[in-house]
Coordinates of C-alpha atoms in Angstrom, one line a residue:
Chain H
X1290 CA 39.5 0.5 28.5
X1291 CA 38.6 2.0 31.8
X1292 CA 35.1 2.1 33.2
X1293 CA 34.6 5.8 32.5
X1294 CA 35.1 5.2 28.8
X1295 CA 32.8 2.3 28.8
X1296 CA 30.0 4.2 30.5
X1297 CA 30.4 7.1 28.1
X1298 CA 30.4 4.9 24.9
X1299 CA 27.4 2.9 26.2
X1300 CA 25.3 5.9 27.1
X1301 CA 26.1 8.6 24.7
X1302 CA 24.1 7.4 21.6
X1303 CA 21.0 6.8 23.7
X1304 CA 21.3 9.9 25.7
X1305 CA 22.1 12.2 22.8
X1306 CA 19.2 10.9 20.7
X1307 CA 16.7 11.2 23.6
X1308 CA 17.9 14.7 24.5
X1309 CA 17.9 16.0 20.9
X1310 CA 14.8 14.4 19.6
X1311 CA 12.6 14.0 22.7
X1312 CA 13.5 16.6 25.3
X1313 CA 14.5 19.4 23.0
X1314 CA 11.2 19.4 21.0
X1315 CA 9.3 18.8 24.2
X1316 CA 10.8 22.0 25.7
X1317 CA 10.2 23.8 22.5
X1318 CA 6.6 22.7 22.6
X1319 CA 6.3 24.1 26.1
X1320 CA 7.6 27.5 24.9
X1321 CA 5.1 27.4 22.0
X1322 CA 2.2 27.4 24.5
X1323 CA 3.1 31.0 25.2
X1324 CA 3.3 32.0 21.6
X1325 CA 1.0 32.7 18.7
X1326 CA 2.3 29.8 16.5
X1327 CA 0.2 28.8 13.6
X1328 CA 1.5 26.6 10.8
X1329 CA -0.2 28.6 8.2
X1330 CA 1.1 31.9 9.4
X1331 CA 4.7 31.1 10.4
X1332 CA 6.0 34.6 9.5
X1333 CA 3.9 35.9 12.5
X1334 CA 5.2 34.0 15.4
X1335 CA 5.4 36.0 18.6
X1336 CA 4.9 35.7 22.4
X1337 CA 1.4 36.3 23.6
X1338 CA 1.7 35.6 27.3
X1339 CA -1.1 33.3 28.6
X1340 CA -3.6 34.0 25.8
X1341 CA -3.5 30.4 24.6
X1342 CA -4.5 29.2 28.0
X1343 CA -7.3 31.9 28.3
X1344 CA -8.6 30.8 24.9
X1345 CA -8.6 27.2 26.0
X1346 CA -10.7 27.8 29.1
X1347 CA -13.1 29.9 27.1
X1348 CA -13.5 27.1 24.5
X1349 CA -16.5 24.9 25.3
X1350 CA -14.8 22.0 23.4
X1351 CA -11.9 22.2 25.8
X1352 CA -14.1 22.2 28.9
X1353 CA -15.9 19.2 27.5
X1354 CA -12.7 17.4 26.8
X1355 CA -11.5 18.1 30.3
X1356 CA -14.6 16.5 31.8
X1357 CA -14.4 13.7 29.2
X1358 CA -10.8 13.0 30.1
X1359 CA -11.8 12.4 33.8
X1360 CA -14.7 10.2 32.8
X1361 CA -12.7 8.3 30.2
X1362 CA -9.8 7.6 32.5
X1363 CA -11.9 6.7 35.6
X1364 CA -14.4 4.4 33.9
X1365 CA -11.8 2.7 31.6
X1366 CA -9.4 2.2 34.4
X1367 CA -11.8 0.7 37.0
X1368 CA -13.4 -1.6 34.4
X1369 CA -10.1 -2.7 32.9
X1370 CA -8.8 -3.4 36.4
X1371 CA -11.7 -5.4 37.7
X1372 CA -12.1 -7.5 34.5
X1373 CA -8.3 -7.9 34.3
X1374 CA -8.0 -9.0 37.9
X1375 CA -10.9 -11.5 37.6
X1376 CA -9.4 -12.9 34.4
X1377 CA -5.9 -13.2 36.0
X1378 CA -7.4 -15.0 39.0
X1379 CA -9.1 -17.5 36.8
X1380 CA -6.0 -18.1 34.7
X1381 CA -3.8 -18.5 37.8
X1382 CA -4.2 -22.3 38.1
X1383 CA -2.8 -24.3 35.2
X1384 CA -5.4 -26.0 33.0
X1385 CA -5.3 -27.8 29.7
X1386 CA -5.2 -25.2 26.9
X1387 CA -4.4 -22.3 29.1
X1388 CA -1.5 -21.2 26.8
X1389 CA -3.8 -21.1 23.8
X1390 CA -6.5 -19.4 25.7
X1391 CA -4.1 -16.7 26.8
X1392 CA -3.0 -16.2 23.2
X1393 CA -6.7 -15.8 22.1
X1394 CA -7.6 -13.2 24.7
X1395 CA -4.4 -11.2 25.0
X1396 CA -3.8 -10.5 21.4
X1397 CA -5.4 -7.1 21.5
X1398 CA -2.1 -5.9 23.0
X1399 CA -0.5 -6.3 19.6
X1400 CA -3.1 -4.1 17.7
X1401 CA -3.0 -0.4 17.4
X1402 CA -5.6 1.7 19.1
X1403 CA -6.3 3.4 15.8
X1404 CA -7.2 0.1 14.1
X1405 CA -9.2 -1.1 17.1
X1406 CA -11.1 2.2 16.9
X1407 CA -11.8 1.5 13.2
X1408 CA -13.1 -2.0 13.9
X1409 CA -15.4 -0.8 16.6
X1410 CA -16.6 2.0 14.5
X1411 CA -17.7 -0.6 12.0
X1412 CA -19.4 -2.7 14.7
X1413 CA -21.1 0.3 16.3
X1414 CA -22.4 1.6 12.9
X1415 CA -26.0 2.7 13.4
X1416 CA -27.3 1.4 10.0
X1417 CA -25.5 -1.9 9.4
X1418 CA -23.5 -2.4 12.6
X1419 CA -23.4 -5.8 14.1
X1420 CA -23.9 -4.6 17.7
X1421 CA -27.3 -3.1 16.7
X1422 CA -28.1 -6.3 14.9
X1423 CA -27.3 -8.5 17.8
X1424 CA -29.2 -6.3 20.3
X1425 CA -32.2 -6.3 18.0
X1426 CA -32.1 -10.0 17.6
X1427 CA -32.1 -10.8 21.3
X1428 CA -34.8 -8.1 21.8
X1429 CA -32.9 -5.8 24.1
X1430 CA -33.7 -2.9 21.8
X1431 CA -36.4 -2.3 19.3
X1432 CA -34.8 0.5 17.3
X1433 CA -31.3 1.0 16.0
X1434 CA -29.1 3.1 18.3
X1435 CA -26.7 5.7 16.9
X1436 CA -23.9 4.6 19.3
X1437 CA -21.4 7.0 17.8
X1438 CA -23.7 9.6 16.3
X1439 CA -25.8 10.4 19.4
X1440 CA -24.2 12.4 22.1
X1441 CA -25.8 10.5 24.9
X1442 CA -24.3 7.2 23.8
X1443 CA -21.0 8.2 22.2
X1444 CA -18.8 8.6 25.3
X1445 CA -20.1 5.3 26.7
X1446 CA -19.4 3.6 23.4
X1447 CA -15.8 4.7 23.2
X1448 CA -15.2 3.7 26.8
X1449 CA -16.5 0.2 26.0
X1450 CA -14.1 -0.2 23.2
X1451 CA -11.3 1.1 25.4
X1452 CA -12.1 -1.4 28.1
X1453 CA -12.0 -4.2 25.5
X1454 CA -8.6 -3.0 24.4
X1455 CA -7.0 -2.6 27.8
X1456 CA -8.1 -5.6 29.9
X1457 CA -5.3 -7.7 28.4
X1458 CA -2.7 -5.4 29.8
X1459 CA -4.0 -5.6 33.4
X1460 CA -4.5 -9.4 33.1
X1461 CA -0.9 -9.9 31.9
X1462 CA 0.7 -7.8 34.6
X1463 CA -1.5 -9.2 37.4
X1464 CA -1.2 -12.8 36.3
X1465 CA 2.6 -12.5 36.5
X1466 CA 2.3 -11.1 40.0
X1467 CA -0.2 -13.8 41.1
X1468 CA 2.2 -16.5 39.9
X1469 CA 4.9 -15.1 42.1
X1470 CA 2.8 -15.6 45.3
X1471 CA 4.6 -18.3 47.2
X1472 CA 2.4 -21.4 47.6
X1473 CA 3.5 -21.9 51.2
X1474 CA 1.4 -18.9 52.1
X1475 CA -1.7 -20.6 50.8
X1476 CA -0.8 -23.9 52.4
X1477 CA -0.6 -22.2 55.8
X1478 CA -3.9 -20.5 55.3
X1479 CA -5.5 -23.7 54.2
X1480 CA -4.4 -25.3 57.5
X1481 CA -6.0 -22.4 59.3
X1482 CA -9.2 -23.2 57.5
X1483 CA -9.3 -20.0 55.5
X1484 CA -11.9 -20.1 52.7
X1485 CA -11.4 -18.9 49.1
X1486 CA -12.7 -15.4 49.7
X1487 CA -10.6 -14.9 52.8
X1488 CA -7.5 -16.3 51.1
X1489 CA -8.0 -13.8 48.3
X1490 CA -8.5 -10.9 50.7
X1491 CA -5.9 -11.7 53.3
X1492 CA -3.1 -13.3 51.2
X1493 CA -3.4 -12.8 47.4
X1494 CA -4.4 -9.1 47.3
X1495 CA -1.9 -7.9 49.9
X1496 CA 0.9 -9.8 48.2
X1497 CA 0.3 -8.4 44.8
X1498 CA -0.6 -4.9 46.1
X1499 CA 2.6 -3.3 44.8
X1500 CA 1.9 -4.5 41.3
X1501 CA -1.7 -3.4 41.5
X1502 CA -0.7 0.1 42.6
X1503 CA 2.0 0.6 40.0
X1504 CA -0.1 -0.9 37.2
X1505 CA -3.1 1.3 38.1
X1506 CA -0.9 4.4 38.2
X1507 CA 0.9 3.7 34.9
X1508 CA -2.3 2.7 33.1
X1509 CA -4.1 5.8 34.2
X1510 CA -1.4 7.9 32.7
X1511 CA -1.3 6.0 29.4
X1512 CA -5.1 6.0 29.1
X1513 CA -5.0 9.8 29.7
X1514 CA -2.3 10.4 27.2
X1515 CA -3.3 8.1 24.3
X1516 CA -5.7 9.6 21.8
X1517 CA -5.4 6.8 19.1
X1518 CA -8.5 4.8 19.9
X1519 CA -10.7 7.9 20.0
X1520 CA -9.0 9.2 16.8
X1521 CA -10.0 6.0 15.0
X1522 CA -13.4 5.6 16.5
X1523 CA -15.0 9.0 16.5
X1524 CA -12.2 11.6 16.0
X1525 CA -13.9 13.5 18.8
X1526 CA -17.4 13.6 17.3
X1527 CA -20.3 14.0 17.3
X1528 CA -19.8 17.7 17.8
X1529 CA -16.7 17.3 20.0
X1530 CA -18.6 15.3 22.6
X1531 CA -16.0 12.4 22.7
X1532 CA -12.8 14.5 22.7
X1533 CA -10.4 14.0 25.5
X1534 CA -7.6 16.4 26.1
X1535 CA -5.0 14.5 24.1
X1536 CA -7.3 14.0 21.1
X1537 CA -8.3 17.6 21.1
X1538 CA -4.6 18.6 21.2
X1539 CA -3.9 16.3 18.3
X1540 CA -6.8 17.9 16.3
X1541 CA -5.3 21.3 16.8
X1542 CA -1.9 20.0 15.5
X1543 CA -3.0 17.8 12.6
X1544 CA -6.1 19.7 11.3
X1545 CA -5.9 23.2 12.7
X1546 CA -2.1 23.7 12.5
X1547 CA -2.5 25.8 15.7
X1548 CA 0.6 24.7 17.5
X1549 CA 0.2 27.4 20.3
X1550 CA -3.3 26.2 21.2
X1551 CA -2.2 22.6 21.1
X1552 CA 0.8 23.2 23.3
X1553 CA -1.3 25.0 25.9
X1554 CA -3.5 21.9 26.2
X1555 CA -0.3 19.9 26.5
X1556 CA 0.9 22.0 29.4
X1557 CA -2.4 21.7 31.1
X1558 CA -2.1 17.9 30.7
X1559 CA 1.3 17.9 32.3
X1560 CA 0.0 19.9 35.3
X1561 CA -2.8 17.4 35.7
X1562 CA -0.4 14.5 35.5
X1563 CA 1.9 16.0 38.1
X1564 CA -1.0 16.7 40.5
X1565 CA -2.3 13.2 39.9
X1566 CA 1.1 11.6 40.5
X1567 CA 1.7 13.5 43.7
X1568 CA -1.8 12.7 44.9
X1569 CA -1.5 9.1 44.0
X1570 CA 1.9 8.6 45.6
X1571 CA 0.9 10.4 48.8
X1572 CA -2.3 8.4 49.2
X1573 CA -0.8 5.0 48.5
X1574 CA 2.7 5.7 49.8
X1575 CA 3.8 3.7 46.9
X1576 CA 7.5 4.5 46.9
X1577 CA 8.2 0.8 47.3
X1578 CA 5.8 -0.1 44.5
X1579 CA 8.8 0.2 42.1
X1580 CA 9.5 2.9 39.7
X1581 CA 8.3 1.0 36.6
Chain N
X1172 CA -20.7 -29.5 45.3
X1173 CA -19.6 -25.9 46.1
X1174 CA -16.4 -26.6 44.2
X1175 CA -18.4 -27.7 41.1
X1176 CA -20.5 -24.6 41.0
X1177 CA -17.4 -22.5 41.3
X1178 CA -15.8 -24.5 38.5
X1179 CA -18.6 -24.2 36.0
X1180 CA -19.0 -20.5 36.9
X1181 CA -15.3 -20.1 36.0
X1182 CA -15.7 -22.0 32.7
X1183 CA -18.8 -19.9 31.7
X1184 CA -16.9 -16.7 32.5
X1185 CA -13.9 -17.7 30.5
X1186 CA -16.0 -18.7 27.6
X1187 CA -18.0 -15.5 27.5
X1188 CA -14.8 -13.5 27.8
X1189 CA -13.2 -15.5 25.0
X1190 CA -16.2 -14.8 22.8
X1191 CA -16.1 -11.1 23.5
X1192 CA -12.4 -10.9 22.7
X1193 CA -12.5 -12.9 19.5
X1194 CA -15.7 -11.5 18.0
X1195 CA -14.3 -8.1 16.7
X1196 CA -11.5 -9.9 15.0
X1197 CA -13.9 -12.5 13.6
X1198 CA -16.3 -9.8 12.4
X1199 CA -13.6 -7.8 10.5
X1200 CA -12.3 -10.9 8.8
X1201 CA -15.8 -12.0 7.9
X1202 CA -16.7 -8.6 6.5
X1203 CA -13.6 -8.6 4.4
X1204 CA -14.6 -11.9 2.8
X1205 CA -18.1 -10.8 1.9
X1206 CA -19.1 -9.5 -1.5
X1207 CA -19.9 -5.8 -1.4
X1208 CA -23.7 -6.5 -1.8
X1209 CA -23.8 -8.8 1.2
X1210 CA -22.0 -6.3 3.5
X1211 CA -24.9 -3.9 3.1
X1212 CA -27.8 -6.4 3.0
X1213 CA -30.3 -7.3 5.8
X1214 CA -30.5 -9.4 7.8
X1215 CA -26.8 -9.4 8.6
X1216 CA -25.1 -12.6 7.7
X1217 CA -22.8 -14.1 10.4
X1218 CA -21.2 -16.4 7.8
X1219 CA -20.8 -15.1 4.2
X1220 CA -23.1 -16.8 1.7
X1221 CA -20.5 -16.3 -1.1
X1222 CA -17.0 -16.1 0.2
X1223 CA -14.7 -13.9 -2.0
X1224 CA -11.3 -12.3 -2.0
X1225 CA -12.7 -9.4 -4.1
X1226 CA -12.1 -6.9 -1.4
X1227 CA -8.5 -7.8 -1.2
X1228 CA -8.0 -7.7 -4.9
X1229 CA -9.9 -4.4 -5.0
X1230 CA -7.6 -2.8 -2.4
X1231 CA -4.5 -3.6 -4.3
X1232 CA -6.1 -2.1 -7.4
X1233 CA -7.3 1.2 -5.9
X1234 CA -4.1 1.8 -4.0
X1235 CA -0.4 1.0 -3.8
X1236 CA -1.1 -1.4 -0.9
X1237 CA 2.0 -3.6 -1.6
X1238 CA 4.1 -0.5 -1.3
X1239 CA 2.6 0.5 2.0
X1240 CA 3.3 -3.0 3.3
X1241 CA 6.9 -2.7 2.1
X1242 CA 7.3 0.7 3.7
X1243 CA 5.9 -0.5 7.0
X1244 CA 8.2 -3.5 7.0
X1245 CA 11.3 -1.5 6.2
X1246 CA 10.7 1.2 8.7
X1247 CA 9.6 -1.2 11.5
X1248 CA 12.4 -3.7 11.1
X1249 CA 15.3 -1.2 10.5
X1250 CA 14.3 0.9 13.5
X1251 CA 13.8 -2.1 15.8
X1252 CA 17.3 -3.3 14.9
X1253 CA 18.9 0.1 15.5
X1254 CA 17.1 0.5 18.8
X1255 CA 18.2 -2.9 19.9
X1256 CA 21.9 -2.0 19.4
X1257 CA 21.7 1.4 21.1
X1258 CA 19.5 0.2 24.0
X1259 CA 21.6 -2.9 24.7
X1260 CA 24.6 -0.7 25.2
X1261 CA 22.8 1.8 27.4
X1262 CA 20.9 -0.9 29.4
X1263 CA 24.2 -2.7 30.0
X1264 CA 25.9 0.4 31.4
X1265 CA 22.8 1.2 33.5
X1266 CA 22.7 -2.3 34.9
X1267 CA 26.4 -2.8 35.6
X1268 CA 27.7 0.5 36.7
X1269 CA 26.9 3.1 39.3
X1270 CA 28.1 6.6 38.6
X1271 CA 27.1 10.2 39.2
X1272 CA 23.9 11.0 37.4
X1273 CA 22.8 7.4 37.2
X1274 CA 19.6 8.1 39.0
X1275 CA 18.8 11.2 37.0
X1276 CA 19.4 9.4 33.7
X1277 CA 17.0 6.6 34.8
X1278 CA 14.4 9.2 35.7
X1279 CA 14.9 11.0 32.4
X1280 CA 14.1 7.7 30.6
X1281 CA 11.1 6.9 32.8
X1282 CA 9.7 10.4 32.4
X1283 CA 9.5 10.0 28.6
X1284 CA 7.0 7.2 29.2
X1285 CA 4.7 9.4 31.3
X1286 CA 4.8 12.8 29.7
X1287 CA 2.2 13.5 27.0
X1288 CA 4.6 13.0 24.0
X1289 CA 2.4 14.9 21.6
X1290 CA 3.6 18.2 23.0
X1291 CA 6.8 17.5 21.0
X1292 CA 4.9 16.6 17.8
X1293 CA 4.6 20.1 16.3
X1294 CA 8.2 21.0 17.1
X1295 CA 9.4 17.7 15.7
X1296 CA 7.6 18.5 12.5
X1297 CA 9.4 21.8 12.3
X1298 CA 12.7 20.1 13.1
X1299 CA 12.2 17.4 10.4
X1300 CA 11.3 20.0 7.8
X1301 CA 14.4 22.0 8.6
X1302 CA 16.4 18.9 8.2
X1303 CA 14.7 18.2 4.9
X1304 CA 13.3 14.9 6.2
X1305 CA 9.6 15.4 5.5
X1306 CA 8.4 12.8 3.1
X1307 CA 11.5 10.8 3.8
X1308 CA 11.3 7.4 5.5
X1309 CA 14.5 8.3 7.4
X1310 CA 12.5 10.6 9.6
X1311 CA 10.3 7.7 10.7
X1312 CA 13.3 5.4 11.3
X1313 CA 15.0 8.1 13.3
X1314 CA 11.9 9.0 15.4
X1315 CA 10.8 5.4 16.0
X1316 CA 14.3 4.6 17.2
X1317 CA 14.4 7.5 19.6
X1318 CA 10.9 6.9 20.9
X1319 CA 11.7 3.3 21.8
X1320 CA 15.2 3.9 23.4
X1321 CA 13.9 4.6 26.9
X1322 CA 11.5 1.7 27.2
X1323 CA 13.8 -0.8 25.6
X1324 CA 16.6 0.4 27.9
X1325 CA 14.5 -0.1 31.0
X1326 CA 13.3 -3.5 29.8
X1327 CA 16.8 -4.8 28.8
X1328 CA 18.3 -3.4 32.0
X1329 CA 15.9 -5.7 33.9
X1330 CA 17.3 -8.7 32.0
X1331 CA 20.9 -7.7 32.5
X1332 CA 20.3 -7.4 36.2
X1333 CA 19.2 -11.0 36.3
X1334 CA 22.5 -12.2 34.8
X1335 CA 25.3 -12.4 37.5
X1336 CA 28.2 -10.0 36.8
X1337 CA 30.6 -12.8 37.7
X1338 CA 29.8 -14.4 34.3
X1339 CA 31.5 -11.6 32.3
X1340 CA 34.1 -11.0 35.0
X1341 CA 35.3 -14.6 34.6
X1342 CA 35.6 -14.0 30.8
X1343 CA 37.5 -10.7 31.4
X1344 CA 40.0 -12.5 33.7
X1345 CA 40.5 -14.9 30.8
X1346 CA 41.6 -11.9 28.7
X1347 CA 38.4 -10.9 27.0
X1348 CA 37.8 -7.1 26.8
X1349 CA 34.5 -5.9 28.3
X1350 CA 32.9 -5.5 24.9
X1351 CA 33.8 -8.9 23.6
X1352 CA 32.6 -10.4 26.9
X1353 CA 29.3 -8.6 26.5
X1354 CA 29.1 -9.8 22.9
X1355 CA 30.2 -13.4 23.3
X1356 CA 29.1 -14.3 26.8
X1357 CA 26.2 -12.1 28.0
X1358 CA 24.3 -11.5 24.8
X1359 CA 23.7 -15.2 24.0
X1360 CA 22.3 -15.7 27.6
X1361 CA 20.1 -12.7 27.0
X1362 CA 18.6 -13.8 23.7
X1363 CA 15.1 -14.3 25.0
X1364 CA 15.1 -10.8 26.4
X1365 CA 16.5 -9.4 23.3
X1366 CA 14.0 -11.2 21.1
X1367 CA 11.1 -9.9 23.1
X1368 CA 12.5 -6.4 23.0
X1369 CA 12.8 -6.7 19.2
X1370 CA 9.2 -7.9 18.9
X1371 CA 7.9 -5.2 21.2
X1372 CA 9.7 -2.6 19.1
X1373 CA 8.6 -4.0 15.9
X1374 CA 4.9 -4.0 17.0
X1375 CA 5.1 -0.5 18.2
X1376 CA 6.7 0.8 15.0
X1377 CA 4.2 -1.2 12.9
X1378 CA 1.3 0.4 14.6
X1379 CA 2.6 3.9 14.9
X1380 CA 0.3 6.5 13.2
X1381 CA 0.6 10.1 14.3
X1382 CA 4.3 10.7 13.6
X1383 CA 3.9 9.1 10.2
X1384 CA 0.8 11.2 9.4
X1385 CA 2.8 14.3 10.3
X1386 CA 5.9 13.4 8.3
X1387 CA 4.6 11.6 5.3
X1388 CA 2.1 12.5 2.7
X1389 CA 3.7 11.3 -0.5
X1390 CA 1.6 8.3 -1.5
X1391 CA 4.6 6.0 -2.3
X1392 CA 6.2 6.6 1.1
X1393 CA 3.2 5.9 3.3
X1394 CA 3.2 3.2 5.9
X1395 CA 0.1 1.1 6.5
X1396 CA -1.4 3.1 9.3
X1397 CA -1.1 6.3 7.2
X1398 CA -2.7 4.6 4.3
X1399 CA -5.6 3.3 6.4
X1400 CA -6.0 6.8 7.8
X1401 CA -6.4 8.3 4.3
X1402 CA -8.7 5.5 3.4
X1403 CA -11.1 6.5 6.1
X1404 CA -11.0 10.1 4.9
X1405 CA -11.4 9.0 1.2
X1406 CA -13.8 6.1 1.1
X1407 CA -15.6 6.3 4.4
X1408 CA -18.4 3.9 3.2
X1409 CA -16.3 1.3 1.4
X1410 CA -16.2 -1.0 4.4
X1411 CA -15.3 -4.0 2.2
X1412 CA -12.0 -2.5 1.2
X1413 CA -11.4 -1.0 4.6
X1414 CA -11.9 -4.3 6.4
X1415 CA -9.5 -6.0 4.0
X1416 CA -6.9 -3.3 4.7
X1417 CA -7.4 -3.7 8.4
X1418 CA -7.0 -7.4 8.2
X1419 CA -3.8 -7.1 6.2
X1420 CA -2.4 -4.6 8.7
X1421 CA -3.3 -6.8 11.7
X1422 CA -2.0 -10.1 10.4
X1423 CA 1.7 -9.6 11.0
X1424 CA 1.4 -8.5 14.6
X1425 CA -1.3 -11.0 15.5
X1426 CA 0.8 -13.8 14.0
X1427 CA 3.9 -12.6 15.9
X1428 CA 1.9 -12.5 19.0
X1429 CA 0.4 -15.9 18.5
X1430 CA 3.9 -17.5 18.1
X1431 CA 5.8 -15.5 20.6
X1432 CA 3.1 -14.8 23.2
X1433 CA 4.8 -16.5 26.0
X1434 CA 8.1 -14.8 25.3
X1435 CA 6.6 -11.3 25.0
X1436 CA 4.5 -11.6 28.2
X1437 CA 7.5 -12.8 30.1
X1438 CA 9.7 -10.1 28.7
X1439 CA 7.2 -7.4 29.4
X1440 CA 6.4 -8.4 33.0
X1441 CA 10.0 -9.3 34.0
X1442 CA 11.5 -6.2 32.5
X1443 CA 8.8 -4.1 34.1
X1444 CA 9.1 -5.7 37.6
X1445 CA 12.8 -5.2 37.8
X1446 CA 12.6 -1.5 36.8

């Protein structure tokens, strides 16, 4: 068998499936954004130009979701990163029980955002939630708080749950990078009399910078795209105040059956992602950070 | 002296962090073991007074929970196996050969990981219904396989690249065909990578909600996440039953993670680094 045949046999199943069931529906979704396309009125599908986009920008729910997305990505990302980095630094040196410890703190990786949302919904419950109970017991609050039912708390609450969910991911990636720092670098620094903070700043961080950059970039995109935690926790409520773009899009699809409106939001998301990627790459010049 | 302060600071930090990570899991398990009355009584009990499995018995009574578990297992395992076969082939080719379009194909795989996939959700629903695959577990097996092909290919490619090509070349000189060299020589060396890809795929499938919500609403075909989703809509206040359901849905992935943690972490980070 010649190489050409091997390449074709190896690639065709994967490529064909991805083209037909990922790219084709994706392109069709993009076209839908310019159509009136409602599941409950399929006989009346037609092109309407950019009306779906106009409607989106006139919908206060969309504007809110746009702002929330920025807030959600920024706060989740920064907190997940800082906590993940601290944790990774503390786990870098071997100690007795480290393996077990990692198992106990990294397991959130294996759970679905939806279920984690459900669990936190239960803990945040304003009547019988354990978080209210704990805060009351230690005297931090004197009245139960409607973490998910009051608008001023809801967004903060979903972000807290998301930080809890995502620290493990950062910690795992950064820990792997930390363990690849050659120990000779530290030995040399130690001889020069560099203290812990300086070693961190001058050796560790520069060495793992490519991992930091690519992880930050990928995580931001995933946090931006993933509606599952919000779906399980508040489903966008109260009154749309915790919707992000992806959860709002999902609501249009699952509950509204308005595929045109959903696709318009999807395209706006793609544009935001493109701008973000270009901006991120030009600021960090991260070509060398690896593609994935 | 300074070192000791640093050390105890570290221990306290790690302890607090452990507490915060474990508590939600602890709380959902404890809730599921409390009798209905205790769940709603004040002050909250941090250890159940009367431990009971009532909530678990209840959930199997009010729903076809054993069927949901079966559906989830079937869909998750079958699709993870198929994706493994397909992605091993594509990853091997992507790792060992350079050809025209190589870079573009890699980009096409990577892009699927970054684009908002839900743009395709509505069209997929229409495609599945025109193929008569709505309310058919085949639709989930198909779509879970497709969704995982790019990531698994990227990950396995990283593992292939760490195995010297001379290994299979030697076998081929000895008269093996390329495919049998792959099967007999390379795959055995790759087992850790293949195992972690399988686990990763299984966990993703097991947790997937939105495709399943779109494609399945026949009660006997539901997977666990779909069932939990309709629980929320149906018995919003029955937190006893819901926590029992949540615990049952979580157990397999947490157990897998507990046993294979080292494996998975290595697989994810190495595959990712090699890109």
